[in-house]
Amino acid sequence: ARASHTDAAYLLGWIEAPLGDVHVMLAHAHHRQKVKGVVPHQGNLTRRDLRVARNIRVTGPHRTVVDVATIVSHDVLEAILDEAIQSQLTTAERLRRYIEDANLTNKRGAGRLQVLLADRLDGALQKELERKFWRKFNRSGLPRPAKQFPAGRRKIDIAYPRERIAIELDGFSRHSRAAVFRDDRKRQ
């Protein structure tokens, strides 16, 4: 058995705490005995689906994201996907290929995951404020800007490079004190 779904996401460092019951992945041959507080799942796992995180056997990054898509809300899936990409354990393209190669395109949640992956081929969103911005932006009808546009050693959250427009999305909570927030605004 391996920790899977949101428990694997927690152990991989993508979420701050496990969500609800413990999810475990069992090989198809294992008997699914009911244990209170434990949600067993069965699946065909290959070597690429296996990982150890914090000394606990877990499903690998690709499988974890696909499994998470079956049980969490859109917003939570979006945050976990972005964390997986930012942690450099996967990319949108590698995850898209994994879904195809493992024949998981018809798995519950795979459709909405693939929509999110297509939107992240040019970079993951780094914070909840960016995700909220993009949800609203996608309904606006405006031309599509670049995400996480390189500018020297930094990245600009959203940019229209040809028009030389840069948009930074920083909320107050990202800064430790009000003075740091004001200083950052002056610098930008």
Coordinates of C-alpha atoms in Angstrom, one line a residue:
A1 CA 0.0 0.0 0.0
R2 CA 1.1 3.6 -0.7
A3 CA -0.2 6.9 0.5
S4 CA -2.1 8.4 -2.4
H5 CA -4.3 11.3 -3.5
T6 CA -4.2 14.3 -1.1
D7 CA -2.1 12.4 1.4
A8 CA 0.6 11.9 -1.2
A9 CA 0.2 15.6 -2.2
Y10 CA 0.8 16.5 1.5
L11 CA 3.9 14.2 1.8
L12 CA 5.3 15.6 -1.5
G13 CA 5.0 19.1 0.1
W14 CA 2.2 20.5 -2.2
I15 CA -0.4 21.1 0.5
E16 CA 0.0 22.2 4.2
A17 CA -2.1 19.4 5.8
P18 CA -3.8 16.2 4.7
L19 CA -7.5 16.7 3.8
G20 CA -9.9 14.4 5.7
D21 CA -9.5 10.6 5.6
V22 CA -6.3 8.8 4.7
H23 CA -6.1 7.7 1.1
V24 CA -4.1 4.7 0.1
M25 CA -3.4 3.0 -3.2
L26 CA -3.5 -0.8 -3.3
A27 CA -2.4 -3.1 -6.1
H28 CA -5.4 -4.7 -7.9
A29 CA -4.8 -8.0 -6.3
H30 CA -5.1 -6.8 -2.7
H31 CA -8.3 -7.2 -0.7
R32 CA -10.0 -3.9 0.1
Q33 CA -10.8 -4.4 3.8
K34 CA -12.8 -1.5 5.3
V35 CA -11.0 0.5 8.0
K36 CA -12.6 3.6 9.5
G37 CA -10.8 6.7 8.3
V38 CA -9.0 5.0 5.5
V39 CA -10.1 5.2 1.8
P40 CA -8.6 2.4 -0.2
H41 CA -8.1 2.8 -4.0
Q42 CA -7.0 0.2 -6.5
G43 CA -4.8 0.9 -9.5
N44 CA -2.2 -0.4 -11.8
L45 CA 1.0 1.2 -10.6
T46 CA 4.3 1.0 -12.6
R47 CA 7.8 1.9 -11.4
R48 CA 7.3 5.5 -12.5
D49 CA 4.3 5.7 -10.1
L50 CA 6.3 4.8 -7.0
R51 CA 8.1 7.3 -4.8
V52 CA 9.2 7.7 -1.1
A53 CA 8.5 11.0 0.5
R54 CA 9.4 11.7 4.2
N55 CA 10.2 8.0 4.6
I56 CA 6.7 6.9 3.5
R57 CA 5.8 5.1 0.3
V58 CA 3.6 7.3 -1.8
T59 CA 2.4 7.4 -5.4
G60 CA 4.7 9.4 -7.7
P61 CA 4.1 13.0 -8.7
H62 CA 2.2 12.3 -12.0
R63 CA -0.1 9.7 -10.5
T64 CA -0.7 11.8 -7.4
V65 CA -1.9 14.8 -9.5
V66 CA -4.2 12.6 -11.6
D67 CA -5.6 10.9 -8.5
V68 CA -6.1 14.2 -6.7
A69 CA -8.2 15.4 -9.7
T70 CA -10.8 12.8 -8.9
I71 CA -11.6 14.0 -5.3
V72 CA -10.9 17.7 -4.9
S73 CA -12.5 20.9 -6.0
H74 CA -11.3 22.8 -9.1
D75 CA -9.5 25.5 -6.9
V76 CA -7.7 22.9 -4.8
L77 CA -6.7 20.9 -7.9
E78 CA -5.4 24.1 -9.5
A79 CA -3.3 24.9 -6.4
I80 CA -1.9 21.4 -6.2
L81 CA -1.0 21.3 -9.9
D82 CA 0.8 24.6 -9.7
E83 CA 2.8 23.4 -6.6
A84 CA 3.7 20.2 -8.5
I85 CA 5.1 22.2 -11.4
Q86 CA 6.8 24.8 -9.2
S87 CA 8.5 22.0 -7.2
Q88 CA 10.0 20.8 -10.5
L89 CA 8.7 17.3 -10.0
T90 CA 6.8 17.6 -13.3
T91 CA 5.9 19.9 -16.1
A92 CA 2.5 20.5 -17.7
E93 CA 3.8 18.7 -20.9
R94 CA 5.2 15.7 -19.0
L95 CA 2.0 15.3 -17.0
R96 CA -0.1 15.5 -20.2
R97 CA 2.1 12.8 -21.8
Y98 CA 1.8 10.6 -18.6
I99 CA -2.0 10.8 -18.8
E100 CA -1.9 9.7 -22.4
D101 CA 0.8 7.0 -22.0
A102 CA -0.9 5.5 -18.9
N103 CA -4.3 5.5 -20.6
L104 CA -5.8 7.7 -18.0
T105 CA -7.6 10.1 -20.3
N106 CA -11.0 8.7 -19.3
K107 CA -10.3 8.7 -15.6
R108 CA -12.7 10.8 -13.6
G109 CA -11.2 14.3 -13.3
A110 CA -8.8 13.9 -16.2
G111 CA -10.8 16.3 -18.4
R112 CA -10.6 19.2 -16.1
L113 CA -7.0 18.4 -15.3
Q114 CA -6.1 18.5 -19.0
V115 CA -7.8 21.9 -19.4
L116 CA -5.6 23.2 -16.5
L117 CA -2.5 21.6 -18.1
A118 CA -3.2 23.3 -21.4
D119 CA -3.4 26.6 -19.6
R120 CA 0.0 26.0 -17.9
L121 CA 2.1 25.0 -20.9
D122 CA 3.7 28.5 -20.6
G123 CA 4.2 28.3 -16.8
A124 CA 2.5 27.5 -13.5
L125 CA 0.7 30.2 -11.4
Q126 CA 2.6 31.0 -8.2
K127 CA -0.1 32.2 -5.8
E128 CA -3.8 32.1 -5.2
L129 CA -4.1 35.8 -6.3
E130 CA -2.7 34.9 -9.7
R131 CA -5.2 32.0 -10.0
K132 CA -8.1 34.4 -9.1
F133 CA -6.8 36.9 -11.7
W134 CA -6.7 34.3 -14.4
R135 CA -10.2 33.0 -13.7
K136 CA -11.5 36.5 -14.2
F137 CA -9.2 37.3 -17.1
N138 CA -10.3 34.2 -19.0
R139 CA -13.9 35.6 -19.0
S140 CA -12.7 39.1 -20.1
G141 CA -12.1 38.6 -23.9
L142 CA -8.7 40.4 -23.7
P143 CA -5.7 39.2 -25.6
R144 CA -3.7 36.5 -23.8
P145 CA -0.6 37.8 -22.0
A146 CA 2.5 35.8 -21.1
K147 CA 2.7 34.2 -17.6
Q148 CA 5.8 34.3 -15.5
F149 CA 7.7 36.3 -18.1
P150 CA 11.5 36.4 -17.5
A151 CA 13.0 39.8 -16.7
G152 CA 16.6 39.5 -15.7
R153 CA 16.8 37.2 -12.6
R154 CA 13.1 37.8 -11.8
K155 CA 9.8 36.8 -13.4
I156 CA 7.0 39.2 -14.0
D157 CA 3.6 37.6 -13.0
I158 CA 1.8 38.7 -16.2
A159 CA 3.2 40.6 -19.2
Y160 CA 2.5 41.9 -22.6
P161 CA 6.1 42.0 -23.8
R162 CA 5.5 43.7 -27.2
E163 CA 3.5 46.5 -25.5
R164 CA 6.0 46.6 -22.6
I165 CA 3.3 46.1 -20.0
A166 CA 4.1 44.3 -16.8
I167 CA 1.6 43.3 -14.2
E168 CA 2.7 42.1 -10.7
L169 CA 0.1 40.6 -8.4
D170 CA 1.2 40.9 -4.8
G171 CA -1.2 40.8 -1.9
F172 CA -0.4 42.2 1.5
S173 CA -0.2 38.7 3.0
R174 CA 2.9 37.9 0.8
H175 CA 4.9 40.5 2.8
S176 CA 5.8 40.2 6.4
R177 CA 5.1 43.8 7.4
A178 CA 3.3 46.9 6.0
A179 CA 6.7 48.6 5.6
V180 CA 8.0 45.8 3.4
F181 CA 4.9 45.9 1.3
R182 CA 5.3 49.7 0.8
D183 CA 9.0 49.4 0.0
D184 CA 8.2 46.6 -2.6
R185 CA 5.7 48.9 -4.2
K186 CA 8.2 51.8 -4.5
R187 CA 10.8 49.4 -6.0
Q188 CA 8.4 48.3 -8.7

